[in-house]
Amino acid sequence: MNHHELRTKAIQIRMDLLKMIHGANTGHTGGSLSNTDIITALYYKIMNIDPKNPKWEERDRFIASKGHSVESLWCILADKGFFPKEELATFSQFGTRLIGHPNNKVPGIEMNTGALGHGLAISVGMALAAKRDGKSYRVFCLMGDGEQAEGSVWEAAMAGPHYKLDNLVGIIDRNRLQISGSTEEVMGLEPLEEKWAAFGWNVISIDGNDMEALVEAFGSVPTVPGKPTLIMANTVKGKGISFAENKPAWHHHVPNDAELEQALAELSASLEQLKLEGQVRG
């Protein structure tokens, strides 16, 4: 996909996840909207994966350490063909595989996640295994910014450079909000980029809702031989919905009927704008 197609796909995924959350009457809306562009870039442009063979040894690995924002991932895996799209209607229902966190009973999920602070350590192990087995696959780990308060994140952050894991990419969904408010009020993180750099990572700071910037950053990995990469993806919580953006209450707010209708109307208007831009370029 080109950048225009990726941006279009990300909007469609946002529409799908909002419908899914509304139908289930539960979900983490704000963080899923902020990370949609990141995961879209990975699954539709960057990662080497095969939905027909999800256990392919040479596949790139994706670990959603911020597992509570799984809704965008479920919609993307379904759209890619890892499981039937109709199954999205069972999200968070009794007996479903599509629970509120990644579940490795679902094809395309590497591990159960959601207990924050665990994903990067597992990713370090996967990247180290690739190095020792002579495999070329890469490991991408998506973390939340509130998650940076977990001590286990920093233990893993030390291990990545120690083992020279340039096949490892950490991504922080830096939307600056968590369930109880601003990350800087709950547990100050800054200077976050400098901290990761001091731990030996090659840090790239980008607009995490800019598809072109995401593709360029991910496509450059490994950027520095012998160093893992940390993508500081500066995002907007609730991205794409005017009345949800930068609102802490939308961390796990479920849109009501009127809010869903308004949100879908805004996203539809964004799709139309992209269509016009495409026609002008054409």
PDB file of C-alpha atoms in Angstrom:
ATOM      1  CA  MET A   1       0.000   0.000   0.000  1.00  0.00           C
ATOM      2  CA  ASN A   2       1.093   3.572  -0.646  1.00  0.00           C
ATOM      3  CA  HIS A   3       0.715   6.289   1.990  1.00  0.00           C
ATOM      4  CA  HIS A   4      -2.692   7.367   0.718  1.00  0.00           C
ATOM      5  CA  GLU A   5      -4.003   3.800   0.852  1.00  0.00           C
ATOM      6  CA  LEU A   6      -2.565   3.312   4.334  1.00  0.00           C
ATOM      7  CA  ARG A   7      -4.257   6.459   5.614  1.00  0.00           C
ATOM      8  CA  THR A   8      -7.532   5.269   4.098  1.00  0.00           C
ATOM      9  CA  LYS A   9      -7.149   1.857   5.710  1.00  0.00           C
ATOM     10  CA  ALA A  10      -6.448   3.409   9.127  1.00  0.00           C
ATOM     11  CA  ILE A  11      -9.703   5.390   8.954  1.00  0.00           C
ATOM     12  CA  GLN A  12     -11.634   2.251   8.001  1.00  0.00           C
ATOM     13  CA  ILE A  13     -10.070   0.384  10.929  1.00  0.00           C
ATOM     14  CA  ARG A  14     -11.128   3.197  13.281  1.00  0.00           C
ATOM     15  CA  MET A  15     -14.695   2.852  12.018  1.00  0.00           C
ATOM     16  CA  ASP A  16     -14.600  -0.907  12.545  1.00  0.00           C
ATOM     17  CA  LEU A  17     -13.237  -0.706  16.082  1.00  0.00           C
ATOM     18  CA  LEU A  18     -15.800   1.913  17.123  1.00  0.00           C
ATOM     19  CA  LYS A  19     -18.640  -0.289  15.873  1.00  0.00           C
ATOM     20  CA  MET A  20     -17.121  -3.278  17.672  1.00  0.00           C
ATOM     21  CA  ILE A  21     -16.752  -1.434  20.989  1.00  0.00           C
ATOM     22  CA  HIS A  22     -20.258   0.001  20.704  1.00  0.00           C
ATOM     23  CA  GLY A  23     -21.712  -3.433  19.983  1.00  0.00           C
ATOM     24  CA  ALA A  24     -19.894  -5.044  22.906  1.00  0.00           C
ATOM     25  CA  ASN A  25     -20.588  -2.110  25.255  1.00  0.00           C
ATOM     26  CA  THR A  26     -16.999  -2.302  26.472  1.00  0.00           C
ATOM     27  CA  GLY A  27     -13.485  -1.507  25.304  1.00  0.00           C
ATOM     28  CA  HIS A  28     -10.527   0.856  25.481  1.00  0.00           C
ATOM     29  CA  THR A  29     -11.493   3.411  22.880  1.00  0.00           C
ATOM     30  CA  GLY A  30      -8.997   6.257  23.283  1.00  0.00           C
ATOM     31  CA  GLY A  31      -5.795   4.217  23.170  1.00  0.00           C
ATOM     32  CA  SER A  32      -6.996   2.067  20.297  1.00  0.00           C
ATOM     33  CA  LEU A  33      -7.712   5.186  18.255  1.00  0.00           C
ATOM     34  CA  SER A  34      -4.264   6.597  19.042  1.00  0.00           C
ATOM     35  CA  ASN A  35      -2.385   3.417  18.076  1.00  0.00           C
ATOM     36  CA  THR A  36      -4.347   2.594  14.908  1.00  0.00           C
ATOM     37  CA  ASP A  37      -1.915   4.342  12.552  1.00  0.00           C
ATOM     38  CA  ILE A  38       1.069   2.584  14.154  1.00  0.00           C
ATOM     39  CA  ILE A  39      -0.386  -0.905  13.802  1.00  0.00           C
ATOM     40  CA  THR A  40      -1.757  -0.180  10.328  1.00  0.00           C
ATOM     41  CA  ALA A  41       1.710   0.841   9.092  1.00  0.00           C
ATOM     42  CA  LEU A  42       3.233  -2.334  10.540  1.00  0.00           C
ATOM     43  CA  TYR A  43       0.687  -4.852   9.250  1.00  0.00           C
ATOM     44  CA  TYR A  44      -0.014  -3.386   5.817  1.00  0.00           C
ATOM     45  CA  LYS A  45       3.448  -2.113   4.865  1.00  0.00           C
ATOM     46  CA  ILE A  46       6.333  -3.154   7.091  1.00  0.00           C
ATOM     47  CA  MET A  47       6.036  -6.586   8.662  1.00  0.00           C
ATOM     48  CA  ASN A  48       6.723  -9.868   6.900  1.00  0.00           C
ATOM     49  CA  ILE A  49       3.696 -11.988   7.820  1.00  0.00           C
ATOM     50  CA  ASP A  50       1.485 -14.630   6.247  1.00  0.00           C
ATOM     51  CA  PRO A  51      -2.130 -14.855   7.489  1.00  0.00           C
ATOM     52  CA  LYS A  52      -2.395 -18.311   5.904  1.00  0.00           C
ATOM     53  CA  ASN A  53       0.646 -19.485   7.845  1.00  0.00           C
ATOM     54  CA  PRO A  54       0.626 -17.528  11.142  1.00  0.00           C
ATOM     55  CA  LYS A  55       3.349 -19.723  12.684  1.00  0.00           C
ATOM     56  CA  TRP A  56       5.785 -19.212   9.776  1.00  0.00           C
ATOM     57  CA  GLU A  57       9.241 -19.298  11.367  1.00  0.00           C
ATOM     58  CA  GLU A  58      10.565 -16.302   9.433  1.00  0.00           C
ATOM     59  CA  ARG A  59       7.636 -14.036  10.297  1.00  0.00           C
ATOM     60  CA  ASP A  60       8.186 -10.708  11.993  1.00  0.00           C
ATOM     61  CA  ARG A  61       6.761 -10.648  15.508  1.00  0.00           C
ATOM     62  CA  PHE A  62       4.414  -8.023  16.954  1.00  0.00           C
ATOM     63  CA  ILE A  63       3.853  -7.807  20.705  1.00  0.00           C
ATOM     64  CA  ALA A  64       1.084  -5.528  21.973  1.00  0.00           C
ATOM     65  CA  SER A  65       2.465  -4.891  25.440  1.00  0.00           C
ATOM     66  CA  LYS A  66      -0.273  -2.284  25.997  1.00  0.00           C
ATOM     67  CA  GLY A  67      -2.713  -5.124  25.551  1.00  0.00           C
ATOM     68  CA  HIS A  68      -5.770  -3.279  26.818  1.00  0.00           C
ATOM     69  CA  SER A  69      -5.870  -1.305  23.547  1.00  0.00           C
ATOM     70  CA  VAL A  70      -6.442  -4.482  21.541  1.00  0.00           C
ATOM     71  CA  GLU A  71      -9.445  -3.341  19.529  1.00  0.00           C
ATOM     72  CA  SER A  72      -7.480  -1.901  16.611  1.00  0.00           C
ATOM     73  CA  LEU A  73      -5.378  -5.067  16.504  1.00  0.00           C
ATOM     74  CA  TRP A  74      -8.426  -7.346  16.402  1.00  0.00           C
ATOM     75  CA  CYS A  75      -9.873  -5.356  13.510  1.00  0.00           C
ATOM     76  CA  ILE A  76      -6.598  -5.443  11.572  1.00  0.00           C
ATOM     77  CA  LEU A  77      -6.036  -9.174  12.085  1.00  0.00           C
ATOM     78  CA  ALA A  78      -9.572  -9.844  10.871  1.00  0.00           C
ATOM     79  CA  ASP A  79      -9.128  -7.553   7.868  1.00  0.00           C
ATOM     80  CA  LYS A  80      -5.844  -9.305   7.000  1.00  0.00           C
ATOM     81  CA  GLY A  81      -7.554 -12.712   7.096  1.00  0.00           C
ATOM     82  CA  PHE A  82      -6.141 -14.239  10.279  1.00  0.00           C
ATOM     83  CA  PHE A  83      -9.713 -15.044  11.317  1.00  0.00           C
ATOM     84  CA  PRO A  84     -13.200 -14.336   9.863  1.00  0.00           C
ATOM     85  CA  LYS A  85     -14.244 -10.694  10.060  1.00  0.00           C
ATOM     86  CA  GLU A  86     -17.685 -11.795  11.268  1.00  0.00           C
ATOM     87  CA  GLU A  87     -16.034 -12.908  14.517  1.00  0.00           C
ATOM     88  CA  LEU A  88     -15.517  -9.257  15.502  1.00  0.00           C
ATOM     89  CA  ALA A  89     -19.194  -9.224  16.507  1.00  0.00           C
ATOM     90  CA  THR A  90     -18.330 -11.606  19.363  1.00  0.00           C
ATOM     91  CA  PHE A  91     -15.834  -9.211  20.950  1.00  0.00           C
ATOM     92  CA  SER A  92     -15.944  -9.487  24.755  1.00  0.00           C
ATOM     93  CA  GLN A  93     -18.973 -11.778  24.646  1.00  0.00           C
ATOM     94  CA  PHE A  94     -19.229 -14.986  26.684  1.00  0.00           C
ATOM     95  CA  GLY A  95     -17.078 -17.784  25.236  1.00  0.00           C
ATOM     96  CA  THR A  96     -15.355 -15.604  22.594  1.00  0.00           C
ATOM     97  CA  ARG A  97     -11.686 -15.775  21.633  1.00  0.00           C
ATOM     98  CA  LEU A  98     -11.700 -12.024  21.135  1.00  0.00           C
ATOM     99  CA  ILE A  99     -11.391 -10.897  24.727  1.00  0.00           C
ATOM    100  CA  GLY A 100     -10.309  -7.472  25.958  1.00  0.00           C
ATOM    101  CA  HIS A 101      -6.590  -8.296  25.709  1.00  0.00           C
ATOM    102  CA  PRO A 102      -4.528 -10.208  23.114  1.00  0.00           C
ATOM    103  CA  ASN A 103      -5.205 -13.928  23.401  1.00  0.00           C
ATOM    104  CA  ASN A 104      -2.800 -16.418  21.816  1.00  0.00           C
ATOM    105  CA  LYS A 105      -5.642 -18.776  20.969  1.00  0.00           C
ATOM    106  CA  VAL A 106      -6.217 -16.377  18.067  1.00  0.00           C
ATOM    107  CA  PRO A 107      -4.007 -16.789  14.965  1.00  0.00           C
ATOM    108  CA  GLY A 108      -1.568 -13.902  14.670  1.00  0.00           C
ATOM    109  CA  ILE A 109      -1.199 -13.330  18.417  1.00  0.00           C
ATOM    110  CA  GLU A 110       2.257 -14.248  19.728  1.00  0.00           C
ATOM    111  CA  MET A 111       1.489 -14.085  23.444  1.00  0.00           C
ATOM    112  CA  ASN A 112      -1.164 -13.078  25.953  1.00  0.00           C
ATOM    113  CA  THR A 113      -0.491  -9.515  27.061  1.00  0.00           C
ATOM    114  CA  GLY A 114      -2.039  -6.767  29.106  1.00  0.00           C
ATOM    115  CA  ALA A 115      -0.272  -7.066  32.451  1.00  0.00           C
ATOM    116  CA  LEU A 116       1.723  -3.932  31.724  1.00  0.00           C
ATOM    117  CA  GLY A 117       5.507  -4.055  31.717  1.00  0.00           C
ATOM    118  CA  HIS A 118       5.879  -7.605  30.418  1.00  0.00           C
ATOM    119  CA  GLY A 119       5.874  -7.189  26.643  1.00  0.00           C
ATOM    120  CA  LEU A 120       9.325  -5.708  26.138  1.00  0.00           C
ATOM    121  CA  ALA A 121      11.059  -8.419  28.170  1.00  0.00           C
ATOM    122  CA  ILE A 122       9.398 -11.107  26.057  1.00  0.00           C
ATOM    123  CA  SER A 123      10.326  -9.179  22.916  1.00  0.00           C
ATOM    124  CA  VAL A 124      13.976  -9.083  24.033  1.00  0.00           C
ATOM    125  CA  GLY A 125      13.867 -12.867  24.368  1.00  0.00           C
ATOM    126  CA  MET A 126      12.344 -13.284  20.908  1.00  0.00           C
ATOM    127  CA  ALA A 127      14.900 -10.960  19.309  1.00  0.00           C
ATOM    128  CA  LEU A 128      17.759 -12.723  21.094  1.00  0.00           C
ATOM    129  CA  ALA A 129      16.453 -16.100  19.893  1.00  0.00           C
ATOM    130  CA  ALA A 130      16.447 -14.788  16.315  1.00  0.00           C
ATOM    131  CA  LYS A 131      20.074 -13.695  16.646  1.00  0.00           C
ATOM    132  CA  ARG A 132      21.202 -17.008  18.115  1.00  0.00           C
ATOM    133  CA  ASP A 133      19.238 -19.064  15.589  1.00  0.00           C
ATOM    134  CA  GLY A 134      20.526 -17.031  12.635  1.00  0.00           C
ATOM    135  CA  LYS A 135      17.020 -15.834  11.718  1.00  0.00           C
ATOM    136  CA  SER A 136      16.323 -12.508  10.046  1.00  0.00           C
ATOM    137  CA  TYR A 137      12.944 -11.705  11.569  1.00  0.00           C
ATOM    138  CA  ARG A 138      12.334  -8.525  13.543  1.00  0.00           C
ATOM    139  CA  VAL A 139      10.384  -7.996  16.751  1.00  0.00           C
ATOM    140  CA  PHE A 140       8.130  -4.964  17.223  1.00  0.00           C
ATOM    141  CA  CYS A 141       6.846  -4.185  20.723  1.00  0.00           C
ATOM    142  CA  LEU A 142       4.139  -1.561  21.271  1.00  0.00           C
ATOM    143  CA  MET A 143       4.073  -0.050  24.760  1.00  0.00           C
ATOM    144  CA  GLY A 144       1.933   2.591  26.389  1.00  0.00           C
ATOM    145  CA  ASP A 145       3.482   5.686  27.896  1.00  0.00           C
ATOM    146  CA  GLY A 146       1.814   5.068  31.258  1.00  0.00           C
ATOM    147  CA  GLU A 147       3.455   1.649  31.094  1.00  0.00           C
ATOM    148  CA  GLN A 148       6.856   3.316  31.367  1.00  0.00           C
ATOM    149  CA  ALA A 149       6.307   3.534  35.134  1.00  0.00           C
ATOM    150  CA  GLU A 150       6.805  -0.257  35.341  1.00  0.00           C
ATOM    151  CA  GLY A 151      10.272  -1.262  36.533  1.00  0.00           C
ATOM    152  CA  SER A 152      10.361  -4.363  34.320  1.00  0.00           C
ATOM    153  CA  VAL A 153      10.314  -2.112  31.250  1.00  0.00           C
ATOM    154  CA  TRP A 154      13.667  -0.670  32.271  1.00  0.00           C
ATOM    155  CA  GLU A 155      15.195  -4.065  33.050  1.00  0.00           C
ATOM    156  CA  ALA A 156      14.334  -5.104  29.491  1.00  0.00           C
ATOM    157  CA  ALA A 157      15.581  -1.745  28.225  1.00  0.00           C
ATOM    158  CA  MET A 158      19.017  -2.576  29.672  1.00  0.00           C
ATOM    159  CA  ALA A 159      19.046  -6.043  28.134  1.00  0.00           C
ATOM    160  CA  GLY A 160      18.299  -4.985  24.541  1.00  0.00           C
ATOM    161  CA  PRO A 161      21.507  -2.996  23.982  1.00  0.00           C
ATOM    162  CA  HIS A 162      23.548  -5.448  26.066  1.00  0.00           C
ATOM    163  CA  TYR A 163      22.762  -8.195  23.554  1.00  0.00           C
ATOM    164  CA  LYS A 164      23.088  -5.793  20.593  1.00  0.00           C
ATOM    165  CA  LEU A 165      19.554  -6.515  19.412  1.00  0.00           C
ATOM    166  CA  ASP A 166      19.269  -4.332  16.324  1.00  0.00           C
ATOM    167  CA  ASN A 167      16.353  -6.546  15.222  1.00  0.00           C
ATOM    168  CA  LEU A 168      14.276  -5.210  18.128  1.00  0.00           C
ATOM    169  CA  VAL A 169      11.986  -2.176  17.843  1.00  0.00           C
ATOM    170  CA  GLY A 170      10.285  -0.690  20.874  1.00  0.00           C
ATOM    171  CA  ILE A 171       7.398   1.676  20.178  1.00  0.00           C
ATOM    172  CA  ILE A 172       5.859   3.998  22.734  1.00  0.00           C
ATOM    173  CA  ASP A 173       2.327   5.219  22.028  1.00  0.00           C
ATOM    174  CA  ARG A 174       3.081   8.624  23.555  1.00  0.00           C
ATOM    175  CA  ASN A 175      -0.410  10.096  23.839  1.00  0.00           C
ATOM    176  CA  ARG A 176       0.422  11.568  27.281  1.00  0.00           C
ATOM    177  CA  LEU A 177      -2.785  10.322  28.920  1.00  0.00           C
ATOM    178  CA  GLN A 178      -3.576   7.271  31.005  1.00  0.00           C
ATOM    179  CA  ILE A 179      -6.641   6.056  32.852  1.00  0.00           C
ATOM    180  CA  SER A 180      -6.363   8.537  35.711  1.00  0.00           C
ATOM    181  CA  GLY A 181      -5.129  11.581  33.783  1.00  0.00           C
ATOM    182  CA  SER A 182      -1.913  13.040  32.421  1.00  0.00           C
ATOM    183  CA  THR A 183       1.128  10.789  32.538  1.00  0.00           C
ATOM    184  CA  GLU A 184       3.194  13.680  33.863  1.00  0.00           C
ATOM    185  CA  GLU A 185       0.807  14.157  36.790  1.00  0.00           C
ATOM    186  CA  VAL A 186       0.484  10.450  37.597  1.00  0.00           C
ATOM    187  CA  MET A 187       4.191   9.621  37.297  1.00  0.00           C
ATOM    188  CA  GLY A 188       6.437  12.058  35.472  1.00  0.00           C
ATOM    189  CA  LEU A 189       8.288  10.473  32.546  1.00  0.00           C
ATOM    190  CA  GLU A 190      10.255  13.302  31.000  1.00  0.00           C
ATOM    191  CA  PRO A 191      12.901  13.512  29.670  1.00  0.00           C
ATOM    192  CA  LEU A 192      11.734  10.183  28.215  1.00  0.00           C
ATOM    193  CA  GLU A 193      13.733  10.222  24.972  1.00  0.00           C
ATOM    194  CA  GLU A 194      16.942  10.989  26.822  1.00  0.00           C
ATOM    195  CA  LYS A 195      16.306   8.153  29.277  1.00  0.00           C
ATOM    196  CA  TRP A 196      15.970   5.587  26.484  1.00  0.00           C
ATOM    197  CA  ALA A 197      19.030   6.973  24.722  1.00  0.00           C
ATOM    198  CA  ALA A 198      20.992   6.721  27.979  1.00  0.00           C
ATOM    199  CA  PHE A 199      20.038   3.050  28.166  1.00  0.00           C
ATOM    200  CA  GLY A 200      21.698   2.520  24.773  1.00  0.00           C
ATOM    201  CA  TRP A 201      18.777   2.659  22.359  1.00  0.00           C
ATOM    202  CA  ASN A 202      18.679   4.522  19.068  1.00  0.00           C
ATOM    203  CA  VAL A 203      15.735   6.865  19.628  1.00  0.00           C
ATOM    204  CA  ILE A 204      13.600   8.207  16.786  1.00  0.00           C
ATOM    205  CA  SER A 205      10.873  10.711  17.676  1.00  0.00           C
ATOM    206  CA  ILE A 206       8.018  11.108  15.194  1.00  0.00           C
ATOM    207  CA  ASP A 207       4.377  12.090  14.837  1.00  0.00           C
ATOM    208  CA  GLY A 208       2.808   8.710  15.539  1.00  0.00           C
ATOM    209  CA  ASN A 209      -0.352   9.597  13.637  1.00  0.00           C
ATOM    210  CA  ASP A 210       1.588  10.568  10.488  1.00  0.00           C
ATOM    211  CA  MET A 211       1.597   7.564   8.180  1.00  0.00           C
ATOM    212  CA  GLU A 212       4.517   8.734   6.067  1.00  0.00           C
ATOM    213  CA  ALA A 213       6.670   9.338   9.165  1.00  0.00           C
ATOM    214  CA  LEU A 214       5.752   5.916  10.568  1.00  0.00           C
ATOM    215  CA  VAL A 215       6.634   4.080   7.367  1.00  0.00           C
ATOM    216  CA  GLU A 216       9.931   5.930   7.046  1.00  0.00           C
ATOM    217  CA  ALA A 217      10.913   5.201  10.664  1.00  0.00           C
ATOM    218  CA  PHE A 218       9.929   1.527  10.608  1.00  0.00           C
ATOM    219  CA  GLY A 219      11.456   1.008   7.188  1.00  0.00           C
ATOM    220  CA  SER A 220      14.861   2.222   8.383  1.00  0.00           C
ATOM    221  CA  VAL A 221      15.273  -0.593  10.955  1.00  0.00           C
ATOM    222  CA  PRO A 222      17.901  -1.670  11.826  1.00  0.00           C
ATOM    223  CA  THR A 223      18.942   1.974  11.867  1.00  0.00           C
ATOM    224  CA  VAL A 224      22.161   1.575  13.853  1.00  0.00           C
ATOM    225  CA  PRO A 225      23.957  -1.800  13.709  1.00  0.00           C
ATOM    226  CA  GLY A 226      24.151  -3.373  17.157  1.00  0.00           C
ATOM    227  CA  LYS A 227      21.526  -1.092  18.720  1.00  0.00           C
ATOM    228  CA  PRO A 228      17.800  -1.658  19.298  1.00  0.00           C
ATOM    229  CA  THR A 229      15.526   1.119  18.081  1.00  0.00           C
ATOM    230  CA  LEU A 230      12.972   3.026  20.148  1.00  0.00           C
ATOM    231  CA  ILE A 231      10.254   4.812  18.184  1.00  0.00           C
ATOM    232  CA  MET A 232       8.752   7.622  20.258  1.00  0.00           C
ATOM    233  CA  ALA A 233       5.395   7.833  18.502  1.00  0.00           C
ATOM    234  CA  ASN A 234       3.792  11.098  19.626  1.00  0.00           C
ATOM    235  CA  THR A 235       0.087  10.472  19.203  1.00  0.00           C
ATOM    236  CA  VAL A 236      -3.309  11.911  20.112  1.00  0.00           C
ATOM    237  CA  LYS A 237      -5.532   9.836  22.364  1.00  0.00           C
ATOM    238  CA  GLY A 238      -8.895   9.412  20.649  1.00  0.00           C
ATOM    239  CA  LYS A 239      -7.357  10.372  17.290  1.00  0.00           C
ATOM    240  CA  GLY A 240      -9.836  11.000  14.491  1.00  0.00           C
ATOM    241  CA  ILE A 241     -12.860  11.827  16.659  1.00  0.00           C
ATOM    242  CA  SER A 242     -13.088  15.534  17.466  1.00  0.00           C
ATOM    243  CA  PHE A 243     -14.958  15.141  20.747  1.00  0.00           C
ATOM    244  CA  ALA A 244     -12.727  12.281  21.985  1.00  0.00           C
ATOM    245  CA  GLU A 245      -9.274  13.672  21.222  1.00  0.00           C
ATOM    246  CA  ASN A 246      -7.102  14.342  24.284  1.00  0.00           C
ATOM    247  CA  LYS A 247      -9.957  13.458  26.651  1.00  0.00           C
ATOM    248  CA  PRO A 248      -8.867  11.159  29.556  1.00  0.00           C
ATOM    249  CA  ALA A 249     -12.475  10.007  30.004  1.00  0.00           C
ATOM    250  CA  TRP A 250     -12.273   8.275  26.620  1.00  0.00           C
ATOM    251  CA  HIS A 251      -9.645   5.845  27.929  1.00  0.00           C
ATOM    252  CA  HIS A 252     -12.397   3.234  28.151  1.00  0.00           C
ATOM    253  CA  HIS A 253     -15.498   5.250  27.325  1.00  0.00           C
ATOM    254  CA  VAL A 254     -18.000   3.397  25.147  1.00  0.00           C
ATOM    255  CA  PRO A 255     -19.699   5.625  22.562  1.00  0.00           C
ATOM    256  CA  ASN A 256     -23.461   5.772  22.874  1.00  0.00           C
ATOM    257  CA  ASP A 257     -25.684   5.669  19.795  1.00  0.00           C
ATOM    258  CA  ALA A 258     -25.467   9.407  19.124  1.00  0.00           C
ATOM    259  CA  GLU A 259     -21.706   9.507  19.695  1.00  0.00           C
ATOM    260  CA  LEU A 260     -21.151   6.539  17.392  1.00  0.00           C
ATOM    261  CA  GLU A 261     -23.236   8.188  14.660  1.00  0.00           C
ATOM    262  CA  GLN A 262     -21.286  11.437  14.987  1.00  0.00           C
ATOM    263  CA  ALA A 263     -17.923   9.661  15.082  1.00  0.00           C
ATOM    264  CA  LEU A 264     -18.699   7.601  11.980  1.00  0.00           C
ATOM    265  CA  ALA A 265     -19.878  10.745  10.198  1.00  0.00           C
ATOM    266  CA  GLU A 266     -16.581  12.490  10.986  1.00  0.00           C
ATOM    267  CA  LEU A 267     -14.555   9.493   9.812  1.00  0.00           C
ATOM    268  CA  SER A 268     -16.645   9.211   6.653  1.00  0.00           C
ATOM    269  CA  ALA A 269     -15.914  12.869   5.956  1.00  0.00           C
ATOM    270  CA  SER A 270     -12.197  12.143   6.424  1.00  0.00           C
ATOM    271  CA  LEU A 271     -12.475   9.314   3.900  1.00  0.00           C
ATOM    272  CA  GLU A 272     -14.131  11.626   1.405  1.00  0.00           C
ATOM    273  CA  GLN A 273     -11.380  14.195   1.904  1.00  0.00           C
ATOM    274  CA  LEU A 274      -8.738  11.542   1.244  1.00  0.00           C
ATOM    275  CA  LYS A 275     -10.608  10.467  -1.861  1.00  0.00           C
ATOM    276  CA  LEU A 276     -10.562  14.034  -3.167  1.00  0.00           C
ATOM    277  CA  GLU A 277      -6.850  14.326  -2.409  1.00  0.00           C
ATOM    278  CA  GLY A 278      -6.255  11.132  -4.366  1.00  0.00           C
ATOM    279  CA  GLN A 279      -8.193  12.470  -7.347  1.00  0.00           C
ATOM    280  CA  VAL A 280      -6.182  15.684  -7.318  1.00  0.00           C
ATOM    281  CA  ARG A 281      -2.904  13.735  -7.249  1.00  0.00           C
ATOM    282  CA  GLY A 282      -4.171  11.462  -9.988  1.00  0.00           C
TER     283      GLY A 282
END
